[in-house]
Coordinates of C-alpha atoms in Angstrom, one line a residue:
M303 CA 7.7 -13.9 -5.3
N304 CA 4.4 -12.5 -4.3
A305 CA 4.9 -8.7 -3.0
V306 CA 1.4 -8.3 -1.7
I307 CA 1.0 -9.0 2.1
D308 CA 0.3 -12.9 2.5
V309 CA -1.1 -12.6 5.9
Q310 CA -4.7 -12.7 5.1
V311 CA -7.5 -13.7 6.9
P312 CA -9.4 -16.7 5.0
L313 CA -13.0 -15.8 4.3
A314 CA -14.0 -19.1 3.3
T315 CA -12.8 -22.5 2.2
P316 CA -12.1 -23.2 -1.3
A317 CA -15.1 -23.7 -3.8
P318 CA -15.3 -27.5 -4.8
G319 CA -15.5 -29.0 -8.4
L320 CA -17.2 -27.2 -11.1
A321 CA -17.9 -23.9 -9.0
R322 CA -14.2 -23.9 -8.3
K323 CA -13.6 -23.9 -12.2
F324 CA -16.2 -21.3 -12.9
N325 CA -14.7 -19.1 -10.4
D326 CA -11.1 -19.6 -11.6
S327 CA -12.4 -18.8 -15.1
V328 CA -14.1 -15.5 -14.2
L329 CA -10.8 -14.4 -12.2
F330 CA -8.8 -15.2 -15.2
V331 CA -10.8 -12.8 -17.4
I332 CA -11.1 -10.1 -14.8
E333 CA -7.3 -10.2 -14.1
H334 CA -6.4 -10.3 -17.7
L335 CA -8.9 -7.3 -18.5
A336 CA -7.2 -5.4 -15.5
G337 CA -3.8 -6.0 -17.0
A338 CA -4.6 -5.1 -20.5
I339 CA -6.2 -1.6 -19.0
L340 CA -3.0 -1.1 -17.1
A341 CA -0.9 -1.6 -20.4
V342 CA -3.2 1.0 -22.1
D343 CA -2.8 3.3 -19.4
V344 CA 1.0 3.1 -19.4
L345 CA 0.8 3.7 -23.2
V346 CA -1.4 6.7 -22.9
V347 CA 0.8 8.3 -20.1
F348 CA 3.9 7.7 -22.2
A349 CA 2.5 9.1 -25.2
S350 CA 1.4 12.3 -23.2
V351 CA 5.1 12.5 -22.2
F352 CA 6.4 12.0 -25.6
Y353 CA 4.0 14.6 -27.3
R354 CA 4.8 17.2 -24.5
Y355 CA 8.7 16.9 -24.5
A356 CA 9.6 15.6 -27.9
L357 CA 6.7 17.2 -29.9
H358 CA 5.9 20.3 -27.9
T359 CA 2.2 19.2 -28.5
P360 CA 0.7 18.1 -25.2
L361 CA -2.3 15.8 -25.2
E362 CA -4.9 17.7 -23.1
W363 CA -7.1 14.6 -22.7
A364 CA -4.4 12.2 -21.6
E365 CA -4.7 13.0 -17.9
E366 CA -8.2 12.5 -17.8
V367 CA -8.3 9.3 -19.7
A368 CA -5.4 7.9 -17.6
S369 CA -7.3 8.7 -14.5
G370 CA -10.4 7.0 -15.9
L371 CA -8.5 3.9 -16.6
M372 CA -6.7 3.8 -13.3
T373 CA -10.2 3.7 -11.7
A374 CA -11.2 0.6 -13.8
I375 CA -8.1 -0.9 -12.7
I376 CA -8.7 -0.3 -9.0
F377 CA -12.1 -1.8 -8.9
L378 CA -11.4 -4.8 -11.1
G379 CA -8.1 -5.4 -9.3
A380 CA -10.0 -5.1 -5.9
A381 CA -12.5 -7.7 -7.2
S382 CA -10.1 -10.2 -8.4
V383 CA -8.2 -10.0 -5.3
L384 CA -11.4 -10.6 -3.1
G385 CA -12.1 -13.5 -5.4
R386 CA -8.7 -15.1 -4.3
N387 CA -9.2 -14.0 -0.7
Q388 CA -6.1 -12.0 -0.7
H389 CA -7.1 -8.6 0.7
V390 CA -5.0 -7.4 3.8
G391 CA -6.4 -8.4 7.1
I392 CA -5.3 -8.7 10.6
D393 CA -5.7 -12.1 12.4
F394 CA -3.8 -11.1 15.4
F395 CA -7.0 -10.2 17.4
L396 CA -9.3 -13.0 15.8
R397 CA -6.4 -15.5 17.2
R398 CA -7.1 -14.3 20.5
F399 CA -10.6 -15.5 20.6
P400 CA -11.4 -19.2 21.7
A401 CA -10.9 -21.5 18.8
S402 CA -14.4 -22.7 19.0
W403 CA -15.6 -19.1 18.4
R404 CA -13.3 -18.3 15.3
P405 CA -15.2 -20.1 12.7
A406 CA -18.4 -18.1 13.5
L407 CA -16.5 -14.8 13.6
V408 CA -14.8 -15.5 10.3
Q409 CA -18.3 -16.4 8.8
L410 CA -19.8 -13.2 10.3
G411 CA -16.8 -11.2 8.7
A412 CA -17.8 -12.9 5.4
W413 CA -21.4 -11.9 5.6
L414 CA -20.3 -8.1 6.7
T415 CA -17.9 -8.1 3.6
A416 CA -20.8 -9.2 1.4
F417 CA -23.1 -6.6 2.7
M418 CA -20.6 -4.0 2.2
C419 CA -20.2 -5.0 -1.4
V420 CA -23.8 -5.2 -2.3
G421 CA -24.5 -1.7 -0.6
F422 CA -21.7 -0.3 -2.8
M423 CA -23.0 -1.6 -5.9
V424 CA -26.6 -0.3 -5.3
A425 CA -25.0 3.3 -4.2
T426 CA -23.0 3.2 -7.4
Y427 CA -26.0 2.4 -9.4
E428 CA -27.8 5.3 -7.9
L429 CA -24.9 7.5 -8.7
I430 CA -24.9 6.4 -12.4
I431 CA -28.6 7.3 -12.7
D432 CA -28.1 10.6 -11.1
S433 CA -24.9 11.4 -13.5
D434 CA -26.9 10.5 -16.7
G435 CA -26.1 13.4 -19.1
Q436 CA -23.2 15.1 -16.9
T437 CA -19.8 15.3 -18.5
T438 CA -16.2 15.7 -17.8
P439 CA -14.1 18.8 -18.3
F440 CA -13.2 17.3 -21.8
G441 CA -16.8 16.4 -22.8
F442 CA -16.7 12.6 -22.1
Q443 CA -19.7 11.2 -20.4
Q444 CA -19.5 11.0 -16.8
V445 CA -21.0 7.6 -16.7
Y446 CA -18.4 6.1 -18.8
L447 CA -16.1 6.4 -15.7
L448 CA -18.8 4.8 -13.6
Y449 CA -19.6 1.7 -15.5
P450 CA -16.3 -0.1 -14.9
V451 CA -17.0 0.9 -10.9
L452 CA -20.3 -0.8 -11.2
L453 CA -18.9 -3.8 -12.8
G454 CA -16.2 -4.1 -10.3
A455 CA -18.9 -3.6 -7.3
L456 CA -20.9 -6.3 -9.1
L457 CA -18.1 -8.8 -9.2
M458 CA -17.1 -8.0 -5.5
S459 CA -20.4 -8.4 -4.6
A460 CA -20.7 -11.9 -6.4
F461 CA -17.3 -13.1 -4.9
A462 CA -18.2 -12.0 -1.5
L463 CA -21.6 -13.8 -1.5
A464 CA -19.9 -16.9 -3.0
N465 CA -17.3 -16.8 0.0
A466 CA -20.0 -16.3 2.6
W467 CA -22.0 -19.1 1.1
R468 CA -19.1 -21.6 1.2
G469 CA -19.1 -21.7 4.9
Q470 CA -20.3 -24.5 7.1
P471 CA -24.2 -24.7 6.6
R472 CA -25.0 -24.4 10.4
T473 CA -22.6 -21.5 11.1
R474 CA -23.5 -19.8 7.7
W475 CA -27.2 -19.8 8.6
L476 CA -26.7 -18.9 12.3
T477 CA -24.5 -16.1 11.6
L478 CA -26.9 -14.8 8.9
L479 CA -29.7 -14.9 11.2
A480 CA -27.6 -13.0 14.0
C481 CA -26.7 -10.3 11.6
L482 CA -30.4 -9.8 10.5
A483 CA -31.6 -10.0 14.2
V484 CA -29.2 -7.4 15.2
A485 CA -30.1 -5.2 12.1
G486 CA -33.8 -5.6 12.9
A487 CA -33.6 -4.7 16.6
N488 CA -31.5 -1.6 15.7
L489 CA -34.1 -0.5 13.2
A490 CA -37.0 -1.1 15.4
W491 CA -35.3 0.7 18.3
N492 CA -34.6 3.7 16.1
A493 CA -38.2 3.9 14.8
A494 CA -39.9 3.3 18.4
W495 CA -37.4 5.9 20.2
P496 CA -36.2 8.3 17.6
E497 CA -35.1 10.7 20.3
L498 CA -32.8 7.9 21.5
A499 CA -31.8 6.9 18.1
V500 CA -28.1 5.6 17.8
P501 CA -26.1 8.4 16.3
P502 CA -24.4 7.9 12.8
I503 CA -20.9 8.1 14.3
A504 CA -21.5 5.5 16.6
Y505 CA -22.2 3.0 13.5
L506 CA -19.0 4.2 12.1
V507 CA -16.6 3.8 15.1
L508 CA -18.4 0.4 16.4
S509 CA -18.3 -1.4 13.1
F510 CA -14.8 -0.3 12.1
F511 CA -13.2 -1.6 15.3
G512 CA -15.7 -4.5 15.3
C513 CA -14.5 -5.4 11.7
I514 CA -10.7 -5.3 12.7
L515 CA -11.2 -7.6 15.8
I516 CA -12.8 -10.4 13.8
G517 CA -10.2 -10.2 11.0
V518 CA -12.5 -8.4 8.0
P519 CA -9.8 -7.1 5.4
I520 CA -8.9 -3.7 6.3
A521 CA -10.2 -2.0 3.0
F522 CA -13.7 -3.5 3.7
A523 CA -13.6 -2.5 7.4
I524 CA -13.1 1.0 6.3
A525 CA -15.7 1.0 3.5
L526 CA -18.4 -0.8 5.7
A527 CA -18.1 1.7 8.7
S528 CA -18.3 4.7 6.4
M529 CA -21.2 3.1 4.4
L530 CA -23.1 2.5 7.6
Y531 CA -22.7 6.1 8.5
F532 CA -24.0 7.2 5.2
L533 CA -26.9 4.6 5.4
F534 CA -28.1 6.0 9.0
E535 CA -27.3 9.6 8.3
P536 CA -30.9 11.2 6.8
T537 CA -29.1 14.1 5.3
L538 CA -26.9 12.1 2.9
P539 CA -28.1 10.1 0.1
M540 CA -26.2 7.0 -0.7
L541 CA -25.0 7.9 -3.9
I542 CA -22.7 10.4 -2.2
Y543 CA -21.1 7.5 -0.4
S544 CA -20.2 5.9 -3.8
Q545 CA -19.3 9.4 -5.0
Q546 CA -16.6 9.8 -2.5
V547 CA -15.2 6.3 -2.9
V548 CA -14.8 6.9 -6.7
A549 CA -13.4 10.3 -6.2
G550 CA -10.6 8.7 -3.8
A551 CA -9.7 6.6 -6.7
N552 CA -9.6 8.9 -9.6
H553 CA -6.5 11.0 -9.2
F554 CA -3.7 11.0 -11.8
V555 CA -1.0 11.4 -9.2
L556 CA -1.8 8.0 -7.9
L557 CA -1.1 6.4 -11.3
A558 CA 2.5 6.6 -10.0
I559 CA 1.8 3.8 -7.8
P560 CA 0.9 1.0 -10.1
F561 CA 3.5 2.3 -12.6
F562 CA 6.4 1.9 -10.1
V563 CA 5.2 -1.4 -8.9
L564 CA 5.2 -2.7 -12.4
A565 CA 8.5 -1.3 -13.1
G566 CA 10.1 -2.9 -9.9
L567 CA 8.4 -6.3 -11.0
A568 CA 9.8 -6.1 -14.4
M569 CA 13.4 -5.4 -12.9
E570 CA 12.9 -8.6 -10.9
A571 CA 11.6 -10.8 -13.9
N572 CA 14.1 -9.8 -16.3
G573 CA 17.1 -10.3 -14.1
M574 CA 18.0 -6.7 -13.4
S575 CA 17.7 -7.0 -9.7
A576 CA 19.5 -10.5 -9.5
R577 CA 22.4 -9.1 -11.4
L578 CA 22.7 -6.1 -9.1
I579 CA 22.5 -8.3 -6.0
E580 CA 25.1 -10.8 -7.2
L581 CA 27.5 -8.1 -8.2
L582 CA 27.1 -6.5 -4.6
L583 CA 27.8 -10.1 -3.3
R584 CA 30.9 -10.2 -5.2
L585 CA 32.1 -6.8 -4.0
F586 CA 31.2 -6.7 -0.4
G587 CA 30.7 -10.3 0.4
R588 CA 34.0 -10.7 2.1
W589 CA 33.7 -7.8 4.4
R590 CA 32.8 -8.2 8.2
G591 CA 28.8 -8.3 7.9
G592 CA 28.9 -8.1 4.2
L593 CA 25.6 -10.0 3.6
S594 CA 24.0 -7.5 5.8
L595 CA 25.5 -4.6 4.1
I596 CA 24.3 -6.1 0.8
T597 CA 20.8 -6.3 2.3
I598 CA 20.9 -2.7 3.1
I599 CA 22.4 -1.4 -0.1
S600 CA 20.0 -3.5 -2.2
T601 CA 16.9 -2.4 -0.6
T602 CA 18.1 1.1 -1.0
L603 CA 18.7 0.7 -4.8
F604 CA 15.3 -1.2 -5.3
S605 CA 13.5 1.3 -3.4
G606 CA 14.4 3.9 -5.9
V607 CA 12.4 2.0 -8.7
S608 CA 9.5 0.0 -7.3
G609 CA 8.0 2.4 -4.9
S610 CA 6.5 -0.4 -2.7
K611 CA 8.2 -1.4 0.5
L612 CA 6.6 -5.1 0.2
A613 CA 7.8 -5.3 -3.2
D614 CA 11.6 -4.4 -2.4
V615 CA 11.2 -7.2 0.6
A616 CA 10.1 -9.7 -1.9
A617 CA 12.6 -8.8 -4.6
V618 CA 15.5 -8.7 -2.1
G619 CA 14.5 -11.4 0.4
G620 CA 14.1 -13.8 -2.5
I621 CA 17.7 -13.6 -3.5
I622 CA 19.4 -12.7 -0.2
V623 CA 17.7 -15.3 2.2
P624 CA 18.8 -18.3 0.1
A625 CA 22.3 -16.9 0.2
V626 CA 22.1 -16.5 4.0
R627 CA 21.2 -20.3 4.2
K628 CA 23.7 -21.4 1.8
T629 CA 26.3 -19.4 4.0
R630 CA 25.1 -20.6 7.2
Q631 CA 24.2 -17.3 8.5
D632 CA 21.2 -16.8 10.8
P633 CA 18.0 -16.4 8.7
N634 CA 16.1 -14.8 11.6
D635 CA 18.7 -11.8 12.1
A636 CA 18.5 -11.5 8.3
A637 CA 14.8 -11.3 8.4
G638 CA 14.5 -8.8 11.1
L639 CA 17.2 -6.8 9.2
L640 CA 15.2 -7.0 5.9
A641 CA 12.3 -5.7 7.7
C642 CA 14.3 -2.8 9.2
T643 CA 15.7 -1.9 5.9
A644 CA 12.1 -1.6 4.5
I645 CA 11.6 1.0 7.3
M646 CA 14.9 2.8 6.5
S647 CA 14.0 3.1 3.0
E648 CA 10.3 4.3 3.4
T649 CA 11.5 7.8 2.3
I650 CA 13.5 7.0 -0.6
P651 CA 11.9 8.2 -3.8
P652 CA 9.5 6.9 -5.3
C653 CA 8.0 5.5 -2.5
V654 CA 4.3 4.7 -2.7
N655 CA 3.6 6.0 0.9
M656 CA 5.3 9.3 0.1
I657 CA 3.0 9.8 -2.8
I658 CA 0.0 9.0 -0.6
F659 CA 1.0 11.4 1.9
G660 CA 1.7 14.2 -0.4
F661 CA -1.4 13.8 -2.3
V662 CA -3.7 13.8 1.0
A663 CA -1.8 16.5 2.8
S664 CA -1.4 18.8 -0.1
I665 CA 2.4 18.9 -0.2
S666 CA 4.8 18.9 -3.2
I667 CA 5.5 15.3 -3.9
G668 CA 8.7 16.3 -5.4
G669 CA 9.8 18.1 -2.4
L670 CA 8.8 15.4 -0.2
F671 CA 11.0 12.9 -2.3
M672 CA 13.9 15.1 -1.9
A673 CA 13.3 15.7 1.9
G674 CA 13.4 11.9 2.3
V675 CA 16.8 11.2 0.7
V676 CA 19.2 12.5 3.7
P677 CA 17.2 10.7 6.3
A678 CA 17.2 7.4 4.5
I679 CA 21.0 7.8 3.9
F680 CA 21.5 8.6 7.5
L681 CA 19.4 5.6 8.9
A682 CA 21.1 3.2 6.3
L683 CA 24.5 4.4 7.8
C684 CA 23.2 3.7 11.3
L685 CA 22.1 0.2 10.4
S686 CA 25.2 -0.4 8.4
V687 CA 27.3 0.3 11.7
V688 CA 25.3 -2.3 13.6
A689 CA 25.5 -4.8 10.8
V690 CA 29.3 -4.5 10.7
I691 CA 29.3 -4.7 14.6
F692 CA 27.4 -8.0 14.9
G693 CA 28.1 -9.3 11.3
R694 CA 30.5 -12.2 10.2
R695 CA 32.5 -12.7 6.9
I696 CA 31.2 -15.1 4.4
D697 CA 32.7 -16.8 1.2
P698 CA 30.7 -15.4 -1.7
R699 CA 31.3 -18.5 -3.4
D700 CA 29.1 -20.4 -1.3
A701 CA 26.1 -17.9 -2.1
I702 CA 26.7 -18.0 -5.8
P703 CA 27.3 -21.4 -7.0
S704 CA 26.9 -20.7 -10.7
P705 CA 28.6 -17.1 -11.1
R706 CA 27.9 -14.8 -14.2
S707 CA 31.1 -13.6 -15.8
L708 CA 32.3 -10.3 -14.2
P709 CA 32.0 -8.2 -17.5
R710 CA 28.6 -9.4 -18.3
L711 CA 27.5 -8.9 -14.6
I712 CA 29.0 -5.3 -14.6
G713 CA 27.2 -4.4 -17.9
G714 CA 24.0 -5.8 -16.8
S715 CA 24.0 -3.9 -13.5
L716 CA 24.8 -0.6 -15.2
V717 CA 21.6 -1.0 -17.2
A718 CA 19.8 -1.2 -14.0
L719 CA 21.7 1.4 -12.3
A720 CA 21.0 3.8 -15.2
M721 CA 17.4 3.4 -14.6
I722 CA 17.7 4.0 -11.0
V723 CA 19.8 7.3 -11.7
M724 CA 17.4 8.6 -14.4
I725 CA 14.5 8.0 -12.1
G726 CA 16.3 10.1 -9.4
K727 CA 17.4 12.9 -11.8
G728 CA 14.0 13.3 -13.0
V729 CA 12.5 13.5 -9.6
A730 CA 15.1 15.9 -8.3
S731 CA 14.9 18.2 -11.5
G732 CA 11.0 18.4 -11.5
V733 CA 11.0 18.3 -15.2
A734 CA 8.2 15.7 -15.1
T735 CA 5.6 14.5 -12.6
S736 CA 6.1 11.5 -10.6
T737 CA 3.5 9.6 -12.7
E738 CA 5.3 10.6 -16.0
I739 CA 8.6 9.4 -14.6
S740 CA 7.0 6.2 -13.5
A741 CA 5.6 5.6 -17.0
F742 CA 9.0 6.0 -18.5
A743 CA 10.5 3.6 -15.9
V744 CA 8.1 0.9 -17.0
I745 CA 9.0 1.5 -20.7
Y746 CA 12.6 1.3 -19.8
A747 CA 12.4 -1.8 -17.5
L748 CA 10.4 -3.6 -20.2
L749 CA 12.2 -2.8 -23.5
V750 CA 15.9 -1.9 -22.5
G751 CA 15.9 -4.6 -19.8
G752 CA 14.2 -6.9 -22.0
A753 CA 16.6 -6.5 -24.9
A754 CA 19.6 -6.4 -22.8
F755 CA 19.0 -9.6 -20.8
R756 CA 16.4 -11.4 -23.2
E757 CA 14.8 -13.0 -20.2
L758 CA 11.4 -11.5 -20.7
T759 CA 8.8 -13.4 -22.7
W760 CA 5.3 -12.0 -23.6
R761 CA 3.9 -14.5 -21.4
K762 CA 6.0 -13.1 -18.7
V763 CA 5.1 -9.5 -19.5
V764 CA 1.4 -10.6 -19.1
R765 CA 1.8 -12.2 -15.9
L766 CA 3.7 -8.7 -14.7
L767 CA 0.6 -6.6 -15.8
V768 CA -1.7 -9.1 -14.0
K769 CA 0.0 -8.9 -10.8
S770 CA 0.5 -5.2 -11.1
A771 CA -3.2 -4.7 -11.6
S772 CA -4.0 -7.0 -8.5
M773 CA -1.3 -5.0 -6.4
T774 CA -3.2 -1.6 -7.6
G775 CA -6.4 -3.3 -6.5
T776 CA -5.1 -4.2 -3.0
I777 CA -3.4 -0.8 -2.2
L778 CA -5.6 1.8 -4.1
F779 CA -9.0 0.2 -3.0
I780 CA -7.9 1.2 0.8
V781 CA -7.2 4.7 -0.5
A782 CA -10.7 4.8 -2.2
A783 CA -12.6 3.5 0.9
A784 CA -10.5 5.8 3.3
S785 CA -11.8 8.8 1.2
S786 CA -15.4 8.0 2.2
L787 CA -14.4 7.7 6.0
S788 CA -12.5 11.0 5.7
Y789 CA -15.6 12.7 4.3
A790 CA -17.8 11.1 7.2
L791 CA -15.4 12.2 9.9
T792 CA -15.1 15.7 8.3
I793 CA -19.0 16.0 8.5
E794 CA -18.8 15.1 12.2
R795 CA -16.2 17.9 12.7
I796 CA -13.7 15.3 14.4
P797 CA -10.6 16.6 12.5
H798 CA -11.5 20.1 13.9
A799 CA -12.0 18.9 17.4
M800 CA -8.7 17.0 17.3
A801 CA -7.0 19.9 15.8
T802 CA -8.3 22.2 18.6
V803 CA -6.9 20.0 21.1
L804 CA -3.4 19.4 19.3
V805 CA -2.9 22.9 18.7
D806 CA -3.6 23.8 22.4
L807 CA -1.1 21.0 23.1
G808 CA 1.5 22.4 20.8
Q809 CA 1.2 25.9 22.1
H810 CA 1.5 24.8 25.7
Y811 CA 4.4 22.3 25.4
G812 CA 6.1 23.2 22.0
A813 CA 6.1 22.1 18.3
I814 CA 8.5 19.2 19.1
T815 CA 6.0 17.9 21.6
F816 CA 3.5 17.8 18.8
V817 CA 5.6 16.2 16.5
L818 CA 6.7 13.4 19.1
L819 CA 3.1 12.8 19.7
S820 CA 2.3 12.6 15.9
A821 CA 4.9 10.1 15.3
L822 CA 3.9 8.1 18.3
I823 CA 0.2 8.2 16.8
M824 CA 1.6 7.0 13.5
I825 CA 3.5 4.2 15.0
V826 CA 0.7 2.9 17.0
F827 CA -1.9 3.1 13.9
G828 CA 0.9 1.8 11.3
M829 CA 0.8 -1.4 13.5
V830 CA -3.0 -1.9 13.4
L831 CA -3.6 -0.6 9.9
E832 CA -1.9 -0.9 6.7
G833 CA 0.5 1.9 5.9
A834 CA -2.0 3.9 3.3
P835 CA -5.0 4.3 5.7
A836 CA -3.0 5.5 8.6
L837 CA -1.6 8.1 6.2
I838 CA -4.7 9.0 4.7
L839 CA -6.7 9.4 8.1
F840 CA -4.0 11.5 9.9
G841 CA -2.1 13.2 7.1
P842 CA -4.6 15.8 6.3
L843 CA -5.6 16.2 9.8
L844 CA -2.2 16.5 11.5
T845 CA -0.1 18.5 8.8
P846 CA -2.0 21.8 8.8
I847 CA -1.5 21.9 12.6
A848 CA 2.2 21.1 12.2
T849 CA 2.4 23.9 9.8
Q850 CA 0.4 26.4 12.1
L851 CA 3.2 25.5 14.9
G852 CA 5.8 26.3 12.5
V853 CA 7.0 22.8 11.5
N854 CA 8.0 22.5 7.9
P855 CA 5.7 20.2 6.3
L856 CA 8.3 18.5 4.5
Q857 CA 10.1 17.6 7.7
F858 CA 6.7 16.7 9.1
G859 CA 5.8 14.3 6.2
T860 CA 9.2 12.5 6.3
V861 CA 9.0 12.0 10.1
M862 CA 5.1 10.7 9.7
V863 CA 6.2 8.3 6.9
I864 CA 9.2 6.8 8.7
A865 CA 7.0 6.3 12.1
M866 CA 4.3 4.8 10.0
G867 CA 6.8 2.3 8.5
L868 CA 8.3 1.7 12.1
G869 CA 4.8 0.6 13.2
F870 CA 4.1 -1.4 10.1
F871 CA 7.2 -3.3 10.5
A872 CA 7.6 -3.7 14.2
P873 CA 6.5 -6.4 16.5
P874 CA 4.1 -7.7 17.8
L875 CA 1.2 -6.5 15.4
G876 CA 3.1 -5.0 12.4
L877 CA 1.6 -6.5 9.2
G878 CA 4.9 -5.8 7.3
L879 CA 6.9 -8.0 9.8
F880 CA 4.4 -10.9 9.2
A881 CA 4.8 -10.5 5.3
T882 CA 8.5 -10.4 5.8
C883 CA 8.5 -13.6 7.9
A884 CA 6.2 -15.3 5.3
I885 CA 8.7 -14.3 2.4
T886 CA 11.7 -15.3 4.3
G887 CA 10.2 -18.7 5.5
T888 CA 10.8 -17.5 9.3
Q889 CA 8.8 -17.4 12.6
I890 CA 7.9 -14.0 14.0
Q891 CA 8.6 -15.1 17.6
D892 CA 12.3 -16.2 16.3
V893 CA 12.9 -12.9 14.4
V894 CA 11.9 -10.5 17.1
R895 CA 14.9 -10.7 19.5
P896 CA 17.7 -10.4 17.0
M897 CA 15.7 -7.6 15.2
L898 CA 15.5 -5.4 18.5
K899 CA 19.0 -4.0 17.9
Y900 CA 18.1 -2.6 14.5
L901 CA 14.6 -1.2 15.7
L902 CA 16.4 0.6 18.8
V903 CA 18.8 2.3 16.1
L904 CA 16.0 3.3 13.9
L905 CA 14.1 4.5 16.7
A906 CA 17.0 6.7 17.7
G907 CA 17.3 7.8 14.1
L908 CA 13.7 8.8 14.0
L909 CA 14.2 10.9 17.2
M910 CA 17.3 12.5 15.4
L911 CA 15.0 13.5 12.4
I912 CA 12.5 15.1 14.8
F913 CA 15.0 17.2 17.0
V914 CA 17.1 18.2 13.8
P915 CA 15.0 19.4 11.0
E916 CA 18.1 20.0 8.6
F917 CA 18.3 16.2 8.1
S918 CA 15.1 16.6 6.0
L919 CA 15.5 20.2 4.9
W920 CA 19.0 20.6 3.6
L921 CA 18.6 19.0 0.3
P922 CA 15.2 20.3 -0.6
R923 CA 16.8 23.9 0.3
Q924 CA 19.4 23.3 -1.9
L925 CA 17.2 22.5 -4.9
G926 CA 14.9 25.4 -4.1
L927 CA 12.2 23.2 -3.1
A928 CA 11.7 24.1 0.4

C-alpha cells in the first residue's frame, strides 16, 4: 500500500515504447542508488549510537556524514518521484476551470516545473564553483555535499523537460511560446521603465498562487516562487538560492523522518502491523463500535513508530477496510473515522510534523513529543465515545477468515509492542536524540521483526529502502524548497510586519485570541498546502509572538500541529482526505457526511486544548521538560 499521497496532478501522458523503457531504467538506477544511500545512512547513525553508548567513544564525524548522505537521498528521491509524476499537487482548483482549458494549463505547469528545475541546476553549478576549496568543520570538501545535489537537479531537469515534451504538439508549442512571450514582455517592461519595474515580491506571490491554481506540485510551486524572487532581486546572486535550498535539506534532526517511515514500512512488511490489528480484532471486535475502536487504537499504536500520518492511514486502512466490507459495515464511515484518527494522532511521537515544527521553531523536539501525548489520548477518548454511540457489533470471525493461533498471535504482537514501548521510553527519557532512536527502530524492525516472523526477504528489504527514499524525496524536498521561500520573506521583512500586527492584536484582545487566530490560519493553510510547508512558513513566524504573549511554546506547537492536521484531512480541500479516500476506495462526497460527527468532536477537543494549557503541559512538567 502506497503511503505517499496519490492525488497527484499528472504532468504528461506516459512515454511510449523505447523512451518509456529508458525512463524506467534510469528510474530503477536512481531509486536503488537512493535506497542504498539510505541503508548506509542508517548504519552510520546506528554505529554512532553504538560507539557512544556501548563503547563510550563517539564518532564525531558521524553527524556530518549522515546529514550529507541525507541530502543526497532527498534530491535523488525528489528526482525519482518527479520521473514517476508522483509529487503532491492540488487539482481542486484546476478542475474548476473549463474542461477545454485544462490540457493547456497542465502543459503550462509542466513548462514551469521544467524552468524551475533547470534554474536550480544552474544555480547549484554556480554554488559548486563558488564553494571550490571550502571545507566542512571536519575537513571534508564542501563540494562533495553539492555533487549529489547537482546530480539530482540534472535528473529533475531531464525528467521535467521530458514530461513537458510529451504533451500534445500544438498545446506544447503554444504554451511554450506563451511563456516566452510573457517573459519577454516582462523583461522589456523592466528595461524600458526601470522606475516602474515589477518588484521581486510580486513575482514570488503571483507565481506561487498561480502555480497552485493550475496544479503544479507544491514543492515546485514553492521552489519556483522563491527562484523568481532571487532572479529578479539584483542584490542576490542565484547561488544564494541554491545555497538556501541545500541548507534546508542538510539537517541531522530531519533524518528521523526517513528512518521512522522506514521502520513503519518494515513493521507492515514483516507482519507486525497485521498481527497487532488481528489481536485487537479478537479482543475488541464484539464490543459495540468495536471495529471503530480498533481503528482508533491501531492508528494510535502505529503513530508511535512510523511518524508519518499517511503511512499510518495506509497501514491501518489496508487491513481495517477489508474487514469493514467483510462485516458489512459502512466503508464511508470507516474512511471518515480513519482520516480523523490521523488528525487525533498528529501529536503522538515520533510524528514527522512535530519534528519539523520543533526544528523550524527552535523548540525542544523531546519536549514537543511529550506535550503531544496527553492531547492525543484526550482526542482518542473523545473519538472513542462517538464510535461507541454510533457503532454496531460485529462477528470477528467474518473479518478474519484464517485466524492465527492465539499464543503465536500474542507473541508476535508483543514483539511489535516492545518496539513501540522502547521508542516511547527513549523519547521520554531523553537519553538519545529522535534521530538516534529512529535508527534503532529501523534495526529492530528489520532484524528482530524479520527473525521473529520470517516474512522479510532481501527483495522486500530493498523495496522498503526504495520506497522510503522516494517518500523522503517527496516530504523533505518540500522542506528544502520552503527554506529558500522563508529566506526571501525574511528579506522582505514580511515576518516582521506580520509579527507587529499580531502582537498588537494579542496585546489588545489577549493571548487566547492570538492562539485561536493562529489555529485558524493553520487550518486554512493546512487545507491548501501539504502539512510541512504550512508549518515551515508559520512556525518560525508565530511561535516567537506566542512566547512574547506568554503562551508556552510547547502548548502552542501542539495546537499548531493539530490545527494543521485538521485542515489537512478536512473537506473539501484537505489533501489527506483525498489520500484516505484513495487508500480506502471511497468517494470524498460520500465520506463527508458520516465524517462530520468525528470532525466536530475533534474541533471541540482542539478548543479545549487552547483554553486549558495543562492538557499539553502536565506531562512535560512532570518530566522536567517544560
